[in-house]
């Protein structure tokens, strides 16, 4: 049995376990990684390589920064300020999605979610709403906002890089907005109507704990600690926006911010450790070797080739566009959007050349599909980050995400050829 087939079988097993919830999701991810090692697909160094991945370090640091906002009472004050203008749950949902999409157009999806998640939870707690109703819209908003600019998501940059290497005319910085803005508007409308009914309304343990922490913070924490917490958060946002200018990677900024929180005693070391959601961290880290295995064994390429071969050489450009969107979406649900985009972009160029059409329409479809990981908690770090705090299940993502995937597919097939004719 080839390594690619073994990898696909392990992926299938992990998917079944994720769906059924027989064992916790973090353990499922670890099981898949261990099976990859025991079958010789990955080596011992790769098994736990995800624990030192930049995304995992970024998430870990931001968990501590976010917890400091709760401990000092800052998050409660932010929540009260926003709720002065947004009184109902749907108004809050709208505000969260607009702000999330706006930030994500220029920040990474992960950092946007990391910055906003504690604030959203605080808003939910202070307003008496369920955080599960707001966190999934936040993750969707960051994915949608990432489609608006070239730097909104690494998937866009990966496709742009392939186009440059092949001497193909590249996309402009805001050219993505032609499809990104309509999709963002449609996404907000969807989440406020159909999606709102599909999102579970669950009370989480976090909400109960946060309320208690905020009450303690109000009476005990000094004002200067609140200033430190706000200062660290604002500094993190500034450094994330101007990452290239400062030359400091996002994960370093996150860890340094967490260190400042502890060193200034804004939050104790023990509370900092307790603020880390190890289930989320393990889930993100343990699924990274799977992405490596899919790419290195050729399993991901096998999926792409098989589906496109089924379409046949006589398939029209609209059919091919729909298939490329579908294949890219499947891949980005189990591997990073950057890897999925980098894999599908060369295939898109070859298909465009063989059909004698402008490759921009197909490549833009790759960009959109690579960001459409709505139906899986392991598709993107933001989806995974909200999994525990929102008390979601794997099926929650499918119920809410799959209908939107269908809508996005239709919008993509209709709008992309109008803006970038074949």
PDB file of C-alpha atoms in Angstrom, residues 75-324:
ATOM      1  CA  UNK A  75     -12.691  43.215  28.609  1.00  0.00           C
ATOM      2  CA  UNK A  76     -15.832  43.968  30.609  1.00  0.00           C
ATOM      3  CA  UNK A  77     -15.419  47.683  30.009  1.00  0.00           C
ATOM      4  CA  UNK A  78     -14.883  47.117  26.288  1.00  0.00           C
ATOM      5  CA  UNK A  79     -17.988  44.981  26.217  1.00  0.00           C
ATOM      6  CA  UNK A  80     -20.042  47.625  28.000  1.00  0.00           C
ATOM      7  CA  UNK A  81     -18.834  50.290  25.555  1.00  0.00           C
ATOM      8  CA  UNK A  82     -19.819  48.277  22.487  1.00  0.00           C
ATOM      9  CA  UNK A  83     -23.161  47.229  23.956  1.00  0.00           C
ATOM     10  CA  UNK A  84     -24.126  50.899  24.301  1.00  0.00           C
ATOM     11  CA  UNK A  85     -24.419  50.982  20.510  1.00  0.00           C
ATOM     12  CA  UNK A  86     -25.399  47.367  19.842  1.00  0.00           C
ATOM     13  CA  UNK A  87     -28.291  46.401  22.095  1.00  0.00           C
ATOM     14  CA  UNK A  88     -29.487  43.122  20.549  1.00  0.00           C
ATOM     15  CA  UNK A  89     -27.644  39.897  19.837  1.00  0.00           C
ATOM     16  CA  UNK A  90     -27.959  40.371  16.076  1.00  0.00           C
ATOM     17  CA  UNK A  91     -26.637  43.916  16.300  1.00  0.00           C
ATOM     18  CA  UNK A  92     -23.645  42.561  18.209  1.00  0.00           C
ATOM     19  CA  UNK A  93     -23.175  39.833  15.609  1.00  0.00           C
ATOM     20  CA  UNK A  94     -23.194  42.459  12.849  1.00  0.00           C
ATOM     21  CA  UNK A  95     -20.658  44.636  14.690  1.00  0.00           C
ATOM     22  CA  UNK A  96     -18.365  41.671  15.397  1.00  0.00           C
ATOM     23  CA  UNK A  97     -18.373  40.568  11.753  1.00  0.00           C
ATOM     24  CA  UNK A  98     -17.797  44.060  10.318  1.00  0.00           C
ATOM     25  CA  UNK A  99     -14.909  44.772  12.708  1.00  0.00           C
ATOM     26  CA  UNK A 100     -13.452  41.278  12.250  1.00  0.00           C
ATOM     27  CA  UNK A 101     -13.589  41.449   8.455  1.00  0.00           C
ATOM     28  CA  UNK A 102     -12.134  44.964   8.426  1.00  0.00           C
ATOM     29  CA  UNK A 103      -9.155  44.009  10.591  1.00  0.00           C
ATOM     30  CA  UNK A 104      -8.601  40.720   8.765  1.00  0.00           C
ATOM     31  CA  UNK A 105      -8.215  42.526   5.435  1.00  0.00           C
ATOM     32  CA  UNK A 106      -4.866  43.821   6.696  1.00  0.00           C
ATOM     33  CA  UNK A 107      -3.992  41.518   9.620  1.00  0.00           C
ATOM     34  CA  UNK A 108      -3.688  37.747   9.534  1.00  0.00           C
ATOM     35  CA  UNK A 109      -6.909  35.832  10.196  1.00  0.00           C
ATOM     36  CA  UNK A 110      -5.328  34.159  13.210  1.00  0.00           C
ATOM     37  CA  UNK A 111      -4.090  37.338  14.875  1.00  0.00           C
ATOM     38  CA  UNK A 112      -7.434  39.085  14.252  1.00  0.00           C
ATOM     39  CA  UNK A 113      -9.293  36.234  15.929  1.00  0.00           C
ATOM     40  CA  UNK A 114      -6.792  36.111  18.775  1.00  0.00           C
ATOM     41  CA  UNK A 115      -7.194  39.827  19.465  1.00  0.00           C
ATOM     42  CA  UNK A 116     -10.996  39.895  19.191  1.00  0.00           C
ATOM     43  CA  UNK A 117     -11.963  36.584  20.802  1.00  0.00           C
ATOM     44  CA  UNK A 118     -11.582  37.665  24.457  1.00  0.00           C
ATOM     45  CA  UNK A 119     -13.424  40.908  23.723  1.00  0.00           C
ATOM     46  CA  UNK A 120     -16.296  39.036  22.051  1.00  0.00           C
ATOM     47  CA  UNK A 121     -16.559  36.623  24.989  1.00  0.00           C
ATOM     48  CA  UNK A 122     -16.651  39.586  27.382  1.00  0.00           C
ATOM     49  CA  UNK A 123     -19.390  41.252  25.345  1.00  0.00           C
ATOM     50  CA  UNK A 124     -21.428  38.048  25.419  1.00  0.00           C
ATOM     51  CA  UNK A 125     -20.971  37.661  29.183  1.00  0.00           C
ATOM     52  CA  UNK A 126     -21.835  41.271  30.021  1.00  0.00           C
ATOM     53  CA  UNK A 127     -24.852  41.293  27.686  1.00  0.00           C
ATOM     54  CA  UNK A 128     -26.277  37.971  28.812  1.00  0.00           C
ATOM     55  CA  UNK A 129     -25.846  36.389  25.378  1.00  0.00           C
ATOM     56  CA  UNK A 130     -24.215  33.077  24.493  1.00  0.00           C
ATOM     57  CA  UNK A 131     -20.655  33.407  23.195  1.00  0.00           C
ATOM     58  CA  UNK A 132     -21.336  30.492  20.833  1.00  0.00           C
ATOM     59  CA  UNK A 133     -23.659  32.789  18.865  1.00  0.00           C
ATOM     60  CA  UNK A 134     -20.848  35.296  18.295  1.00  0.00           C
ATOM     61  CA  UNK A 135     -17.598  33.330  18.022  1.00  0.00           C
ATOM     62  CA  UNK A 136     -18.417  31.380  14.867  1.00  0.00           C
ATOM     63  CA  UNK A 137     -19.445  34.584  13.030  1.00  0.00           C
ATOM     64  CA  UNK A 138     -16.113  36.060  14.158  1.00  0.00           C
ATOM     65  CA  UNK A 139     -14.152  33.180  12.602  1.00  0.00           C
ATOM     66  CA  UNK A 140     -16.180  33.448   9.387  1.00  0.00           C
ATOM     67  CA  UNK A 141     -15.638  37.212   9.277  1.00  0.00           C
ATOM     68  CA  UNK A 142     -11.862  36.864   9.503  1.00  0.00           C
ATOM     69  CA  UNK A 143     -11.892  34.373   6.624  1.00  0.00           C
ATOM     70  CA  UNK A 144     -14.097  36.652   4.507  1.00  0.00           C
ATOM     71  CA  UNK A 145     -12.083  39.761   5.299  1.00  0.00           C
ATOM     72  CA  UNK A 146      -8.917  37.971   4.271  1.00  0.00           C
ATOM     73  CA  UNK A 147     -10.243  37.783   0.701  1.00  0.00           C
ATOM     74  CA  UNK A 148     -10.415  41.568   0.310  1.00  0.00           C
ATOM     75  CA  UNK A 149      -6.690  42.329  -0.126  1.00  0.00           C
ATOM     76  CA  UNK A 150      -3.515  40.633  -1.297  1.00  0.00           C
ATOM     77  CA  UNK A 151      -2.151  40.468   2.260  1.00  0.00           C
ATOM     78  CA  UNK A 152      -5.450  39.460   3.849  1.00  0.00           C
ATOM     79  CA  UNK A 153      -4.479  35.796   3.850  1.00  0.00           C
ATOM     80  CA  UNK A 154      -1.342  33.808   3.078  1.00  0.00           C
ATOM     81  CA  UNK A 155      -3.307  31.824   0.484  1.00  0.00           C
ATOM     82  CA  UNK A 156      -3.559  34.938  -1.709  1.00  0.00           C
ATOM     83  CA  UNK A 157       0.179  35.499  -1.379  1.00  0.00           C
ATOM     84  CA  UNK A 158       0.896  31.857  -2.249  1.00  0.00           C
ATOM     85  CA  UNK A 159      -1.093  32.111  -5.494  1.00  0.00           C
ATOM     86  CA  UNK A 160       0.541  35.452  -6.302  1.00  0.00           C
ATOM     87  CA  UNK A 161       3.964  33.857  -5.811  1.00  0.00           C
ATOM     88  CA  UNK A 162       3.151  31.046  -8.260  1.00  0.00           C
ATOM     89  CA  UNK A 163       1.962  33.604 -10.838  1.00  0.00           C
ATOM     90  CA  UNK A 164       5.189  35.591 -10.497  1.00  0.00           C
ATOM     91  CA  UNK A 165       7.325  32.469 -10.899  1.00  0.00           C
ATOM     92  CA  UNK A 166       5.460  31.558 -14.080  1.00  0.00           C
ATOM     93  CA  UNK A 167       5.653  35.126 -15.469  1.00  0.00           C
ATOM     94  CA  UNK A 168       1.858  35.398 -15.420  1.00  0.00           C
ATOM     95  CA  UNK A 169       0.255  38.852 -14.905  1.00  0.00           C
ATOM     96  CA  UNK A 170      -0.386  39.148 -11.170  1.00  0.00           C
ATOM     97  CA  UNK A 171      -3.332  40.505  -9.182  1.00  0.00           C
ATOM     98  CA  UNK A 172      -3.360  44.052  -7.833  1.00  0.00           C
ATOM     99  CA  UNK A 173      -3.394  44.706  -4.075  1.00  0.00           C
ATOM    100  CA  UNK A 174      -7.121  45.529  -3.963  1.00  0.00           C
ATOM    101  CA  UNK A 175      -8.118  43.471  -7.012  1.00  0.00           C
ATOM    102  CA  UNK A 176      -9.274  40.728  -4.636  1.00  0.00           C
ATOM    103  CA  UNK A 177     -11.897  43.145  -3.288  1.00  0.00           C
ATOM    104  CA  UNK A 178     -14.025  42.674  -6.428  1.00  0.00           C
ATOM    105  CA  UNK A 179     -14.980  39.231  -5.135  1.00  0.00           C
ATOM    106  CA  UNK A 180     -13.985  39.666  -1.479  1.00  0.00           C
ATOM    107  CA  UNK A 181     -16.351  42.528  -0.647  1.00  0.00           C
ATOM    108  CA  UNK A 182     -19.459  40.930  -2.234  1.00  0.00           C
ATOM    109  CA  UNK A 183     -18.690  37.654  -0.443  1.00  0.00           C
ATOM    110  CA  UNK A 184     -18.204  39.492   2.858  1.00  0.00           C
ATOM    111  CA  UNK A 185     -21.542  41.292   2.491  1.00  0.00           C
ATOM    112  CA  UNK A 186     -23.307  38.049   1.556  1.00  0.00           C
ATOM    113  CA  UNK A 187     -21.562  36.274   4.444  1.00  0.00           C
ATOM    114  CA  UNK A 188     -22.792  38.843   6.967  1.00  0.00           C
ATOM    115  CA  UNK A 189     -26.330  38.594   5.605  1.00  0.00           C
ATOM    116  CA  UNK A 190     -26.148  34.791   5.737  1.00  0.00           C
ATOM    117  CA  UNK A 191     -24.918  34.740   9.346  1.00  0.00           C
ATOM    118  CA  UNK A 192     -27.631  37.167  10.437  1.00  0.00           C
ATOM    119  CA  UNK A 193     -30.389  35.089   8.848  1.00  0.00           C
ATOM    120  CA  UNK A 194     -29.887  31.421   7.940  1.00  0.00           C
ATOM    121  CA  UNK A 195     -26.585  30.977   9.758  1.00  0.00           C
ATOM    122  CA  UNK A 196     -27.908  32.564  12.939  1.00  0.00           C
ATOM    123  CA  UNK A 197     -30.545  29.818  13.195  1.00  0.00           C
ATOM    124  CA  UNK A 198     -27.946  27.095  12.604  1.00  0.00           C
ATOM    125  CA  UNK A 199     -25.415  28.270  15.198  1.00  0.00           C
ATOM    126  CA  UNK A 200     -25.941  26.485  18.534  1.00  0.00           C
ATOM    127  CA  UNK A 201     -26.939  28.544  21.556  1.00  0.00           C
ATOM    128  CA  UNK A 202     -24.855  27.048  24.342  1.00  0.00           C
ATOM    129  CA  UNK A 203     -23.717  28.387  27.671  1.00  0.00           C
ATOM    130  CA  UNK A 204     -20.033  27.780  28.238  1.00  0.00           C
ATOM    131  CA  UNK A 205     -17.973  27.343  31.372  1.00  0.00           C
ATOM    132  CA  UNK A 206     -15.891  30.288  30.231  1.00  0.00           C
ATOM    133  CA  UNK A 207     -18.817  32.654  30.579  1.00  0.00           C
ATOM    134  CA  UNK A 208     -19.414  31.685  34.192  1.00  0.00           C
ATOM    135  CA  UNK A 209     -15.724  31.963  35.075  1.00  0.00           C
ATOM    136  CA  UNK A 210     -15.257  35.224  33.210  1.00  0.00           C
ATOM    137  CA  UNK A 211     -18.096  36.919  35.081  1.00  0.00           C
ATOM    138  CA  UNK A 212     -16.487  35.988  38.375  1.00  0.00           C
ATOM    139  CA  UNK A 213     -13.047  37.163  37.213  1.00  0.00           C
ATOM    140  CA  UNK A 214     -14.437  40.489  36.079  1.00  0.00           C
ATOM    141  CA  UNK A 215     -16.106  41.119  39.431  1.00  0.00           C
ATOM    142  CA  UNK A 216     -12.833  40.376  41.204  1.00  0.00           C
ATOM    143  CA  UNK A 217     -10.920  42.587  38.786  1.00  0.00           C
ATOM    144  CA  UNK A 218     -13.224  45.524  39.377  1.00  0.00           C
ATOM    145  CA  UNK A 219     -12.605  45.522  43.116  1.00  0.00           C
ATOM    146  CA  UNK A 220      -9.037  44.257  43.379  1.00  0.00           C
ATOM    147  CA  UNK A 221      -6.959  44.999  40.294  1.00  0.00           C
ATOM    148  CA  UNK A 222      -5.219  48.348  40.153  1.00  0.00           C
ATOM    149  CA  UNK A 223      -5.850  50.844  37.372  1.00  0.00           C
ATOM    150  CA  UNK A 224      -2.267  50.604  36.193  1.00  0.00           C
ATOM    151  CA  UNK A 225      -2.713  46.896  35.538  1.00  0.00           C
ATOM    152  CA  UNK A 226      -5.626  47.703  33.265  1.00  0.00           C
ATOM    153  CA  UNK A 227      -3.390  50.203  31.470  1.00  0.00           C
ATOM    154  CA  UNK A 228      -0.696  47.556  31.035  1.00  0.00           C
ATOM    155  CA  UNK A 229      -3.220  45.092  29.599  1.00  0.00           C
ATOM    156  CA  UNK A 230      -4.559  47.688  27.153  1.00  0.00           C
ATOM    157  CA  UNK A 231      -1.047  48.811  26.237  1.00  0.00           C
ATOM    158  CA  UNK A 232       0.099  45.267  25.478  1.00  0.00           C
ATOM    159  CA  UNK A 233      -2.967  44.597  23.330  1.00  0.00           C
ATOM    160  CA  UNK A 234      -2.586  47.845  21.366  1.00  0.00           C
ATOM    161  CA  UNK A 235       1.152  47.279  20.922  1.00  0.00           C
ATOM    162  CA  UNK A 236       0.459  43.761  19.630  1.00  0.00           C
ATOM    163  CA  UNK A 237      -2.041  45.109  17.099  1.00  0.00           C
ATOM    164  CA  UNK A 238       0.390  47.818  15.910  1.00  0.00           C
ATOM    165  CA  UNK A 239       3.258  45.351  15.530  1.00  0.00           C
ATOM    166  CA  UNK A 240       0.984  42.931  13.663  1.00  0.00           C
ATOM    167  CA  UNK A 241      -0.169  45.643  11.238  1.00  0.00           C
ATOM    168  CA  UNK A 242       3.374  46.845  10.560  1.00  0.00           C
ATOM    169  CA  UNK A 243       5.086  43.463  10.762  1.00  0.00           C
ATOM    170  CA  UNK A 244       7.239  44.074   7.685  1.00  0.00           C
ATOM    171  CA  UNK A 245       8.335  47.531   8.847  1.00  0.00           C
ATOM    172  CA  UNK A 246       9.302  46.381  12.361  1.00  0.00           C
ATOM    173  CA  UNK A 247      10.738  43.079  11.173  1.00  0.00           C
ATOM    174  CA  UNK A 248       9.389  41.176  14.184  1.00  0.00           C
ATOM    175  CA  UNK A 249       7.288  38.056  13.406  1.00  0.00           C
ATOM    176  CA  UNK A 250       3.761  37.818  14.806  1.00  0.00           C
ATOM    177  CA  UNK A 251       4.522  34.887  17.105  1.00  0.00           C
ATOM    178  CA  UNK A 252       7.447  36.750  18.684  1.00  0.00           C
ATOM    179  CA  UNK A 253       5.204  39.764  19.315  1.00  0.00           C
ATOM    180  CA  UNK A 254       2.607  37.511  20.922  1.00  0.00           C
ATOM    181  CA  UNK A 255       5.077  35.751  23.238  1.00  0.00           C
ATOM    182  CA  UNK A 256       6.755  39.035  24.204  1.00  0.00           C
ATOM    183  CA  UNK A 257       3.357  40.511  25.055  1.00  0.00           C
ATOM    184  CA  UNK A 258       2.560  37.512  27.247  1.00  0.00           C
ATOM    185  CA  UNK A 259       5.919  37.917  29.006  1.00  0.00           C
ATOM    186  CA  UNK A 260       5.193  41.592  29.756  1.00  0.00           C
ATOM    187  CA  UNK A 261       1.837  40.597  31.264  1.00  0.00           C
ATOM    188  CA  UNK A 262       3.521  38.189  33.698  1.00  0.00           C
ATOM    189  CA  UNK A 263       6.670  40.233  34.413  1.00  0.00           C
ATOM    190  CA  UNK A 264       4.604  43.291  35.361  1.00  0.00           C
ATOM    191  CA  UNK A 265       2.426  41.041  37.544  1.00  0.00           C
ATOM    192  CA  UNK A 266      -0.624  42.170  35.634  1.00  0.00           C
ATOM    193  CA  UNK A 267      -1.508  38.490  35.875  1.00  0.00           C
ATOM    194  CA  UNK A 268       0.203  35.820  37.956  1.00  0.00           C
ATOM    195  CA  UNK A 269       2.256  33.068  36.380  1.00  0.00           C
ATOM    196  CA  UNK A 270      -0.222  30.403  37.547  1.00  0.00           C
ATOM    197  CA  UNK A 271      -3.173  32.241  36.037  1.00  0.00           C
ATOM    198  CA  UNK A 272      -1.214  32.679  32.805  1.00  0.00           C
ATOM    199  CA  UNK A 273      -0.680  28.919  32.593  1.00  0.00           C
ATOM    200  CA  UNK A 274      -4.351  28.263  33.360  1.00  0.00           C
ATOM    201  CA  UNK A 275      -5.422  30.624  30.583  1.00  0.00           C
ATOM    202  CA  UNK A 276      -3.821  28.394  27.953  1.00  0.00           C
ATOM    203  CA  UNK A 277      -6.435  26.262  26.186  1.00  0.00           C
ATOM    204  CA  UNK A 278      -4.320  23.142  25.744  1.00  0.00           C
ATOM    205  CA  UNK A 279      -7.073  21.303  23.897  1.00  0.00           C
ATOM    206  CA  UNK A 280      -6.979  23.946  21.170  1.00  0.00           C
ATOM    207  CA  UNK A 281      -3.176  24.120  21.148  1.00  0.00           C
ATOM    208  CA  UNK A 282      -2.818  20.341  20.839  1.00  0.00           C
ATOM    209  CA  UNK A 283      -5.487  20.180  18.135  1.00  0.00           C
ATOM    210  CA  UNK A 284      -3.733  22.810  16.011  1.00  0.00           C
ATOM    211  CA  UNK A 285      -0.253  21.371  16.575  1.00  0.00           C
ATOM    212  CA  UNK A 286      -1.219  17.726  16.068  1.00  0.00           C
ATOM    213  CA  UNK A 287      -2.993  18.334  12.747  1.00  0.00           C
ATOM    214  CA  UNK A 288       0.045  20.020  11.186  1.00  0.00           C
ATOM    215  CA  UNK A 289       1.920  16.726  10.570  1.00  0.00           C
ATOM    216  CA  UNK A 290      -1.192  15.545   8.700  1.00  0.00           C
ATOM    217  CA  UNK A 291      -0.873  18.518   6.352  1.00  0.00           C
ATOM    218  CA  UNK A 292       2.805  17.665   5.864  1.00  0.00           C
ATOM    219  CA  UNK A 293       1.954  14.039   5.114  1.00  0.00           C
ATOM    220  CA  UNK A 294      -0.747  15.000   2.593  1.00  0.00           C
ATOM    221  CA  UNK A 295       1.705  17.212   0.716  1.00  0.00           C
ATOM    222  CA  UNK A 296       4.838  15.041   0.853  1.00  0.00           C
ATOM    223  CA  UNK A 297       3.200  11.691   0.036  1.00  0.00           C
ATOM    224  CA  UNK A 298       1.307  13.143  -2.906  1.00  0.00           C
ATOM    225  CA  UNK A 299      -2.070  12.353  -1.315  1.00  0.00           C
ATOM    226  CA  UNK A 300      -3.302  15.921  -1.788  1.00  0.00           C
ATOM    227  CA  UNK A 301      -2.144  15.897  -5.413  1.00  0.00           C
ATOM    228  CA  UNK A 302      -3.915  12.562  -5.889  1.00  0.00           C
ATOM    229  CA  UNK A 303      -7.205  14.064  -4.680  1.00  0.00           C
ATOM    230  CA  UNK A 304      -6.865  17.031  -7.017  1.00  0.00           C
ATOM    231  CA  UNK A 305      -5.896  14.956 -10.054  1.00  0.00           C
ATOM    232  CA  UNK A 306      -8.653  12.412  -9.513  1.00  0.00           C
ATOM    233  CA  UNK A 307     -11.447  14.950  -9.260  1.00  0.00           C
ATOM    234  CA  UNK A 308     -10.243  16.969 -12.244  1.00  0.00           C
ATOM    235  CA  UNK A 309      -9.826  13.788 -14.296  1.00  0.00           C
ATOM    236  CA  UNK A 310     -13.443  12.891 -13.538  1.00  0.00           C
ATOM    237  CA  UNK A 311     -14.508  16.202 -15.052  1.00  0.00           C
ATOM    238  CA  UNK A 312     -13.044  15.187 -18.396  1.00  0.00           C
ATOM    239  CA  UNK A 313     -11.143  17.226 -20.957  1.00  0.00           C
ATOM    240  CA  UNK A 314     -14.343  18.552 -22.538  1.00  0.00           C
ATOM    241  CA  UNK A 315     -15.630  20.246 -19.396  1.00  0.00           C
ATOM    242  CA  UNK A 316     -16.389  23.929 -19.872  1.00  0.00           C
ATOM    243  CA  UNK A 317     -14.680  26.740 -17.930  1.00  0.00           C
ATOM    244  CA  UNK A 318     -17.617  27.173 -15.548  1.00  0.00           C
ATOM    245  CA  UNK A 319     -17.586  23.474 -14.656  1.00  0.00           C
ATOM    246  CA  UNK A 320     -13.828  23.541 -14.165  1.00  0.00           C
ATOM    247  CA  UNK A 321     -14.119  26.667 -12.005  1.00  0.00           C
ATOM    248  CA  UNK A 322     -16.723  24.950  -9.815  1.00  0.00           C
ATOM    249  CA  UNK A 323     -14.582  21.816  -9.535  1.00  0.00           C
ATOM    250  CA  UNK A 324     -11.458  23.767  -8.646  1.00  0.00           C
TER     251      UNK A 324
END
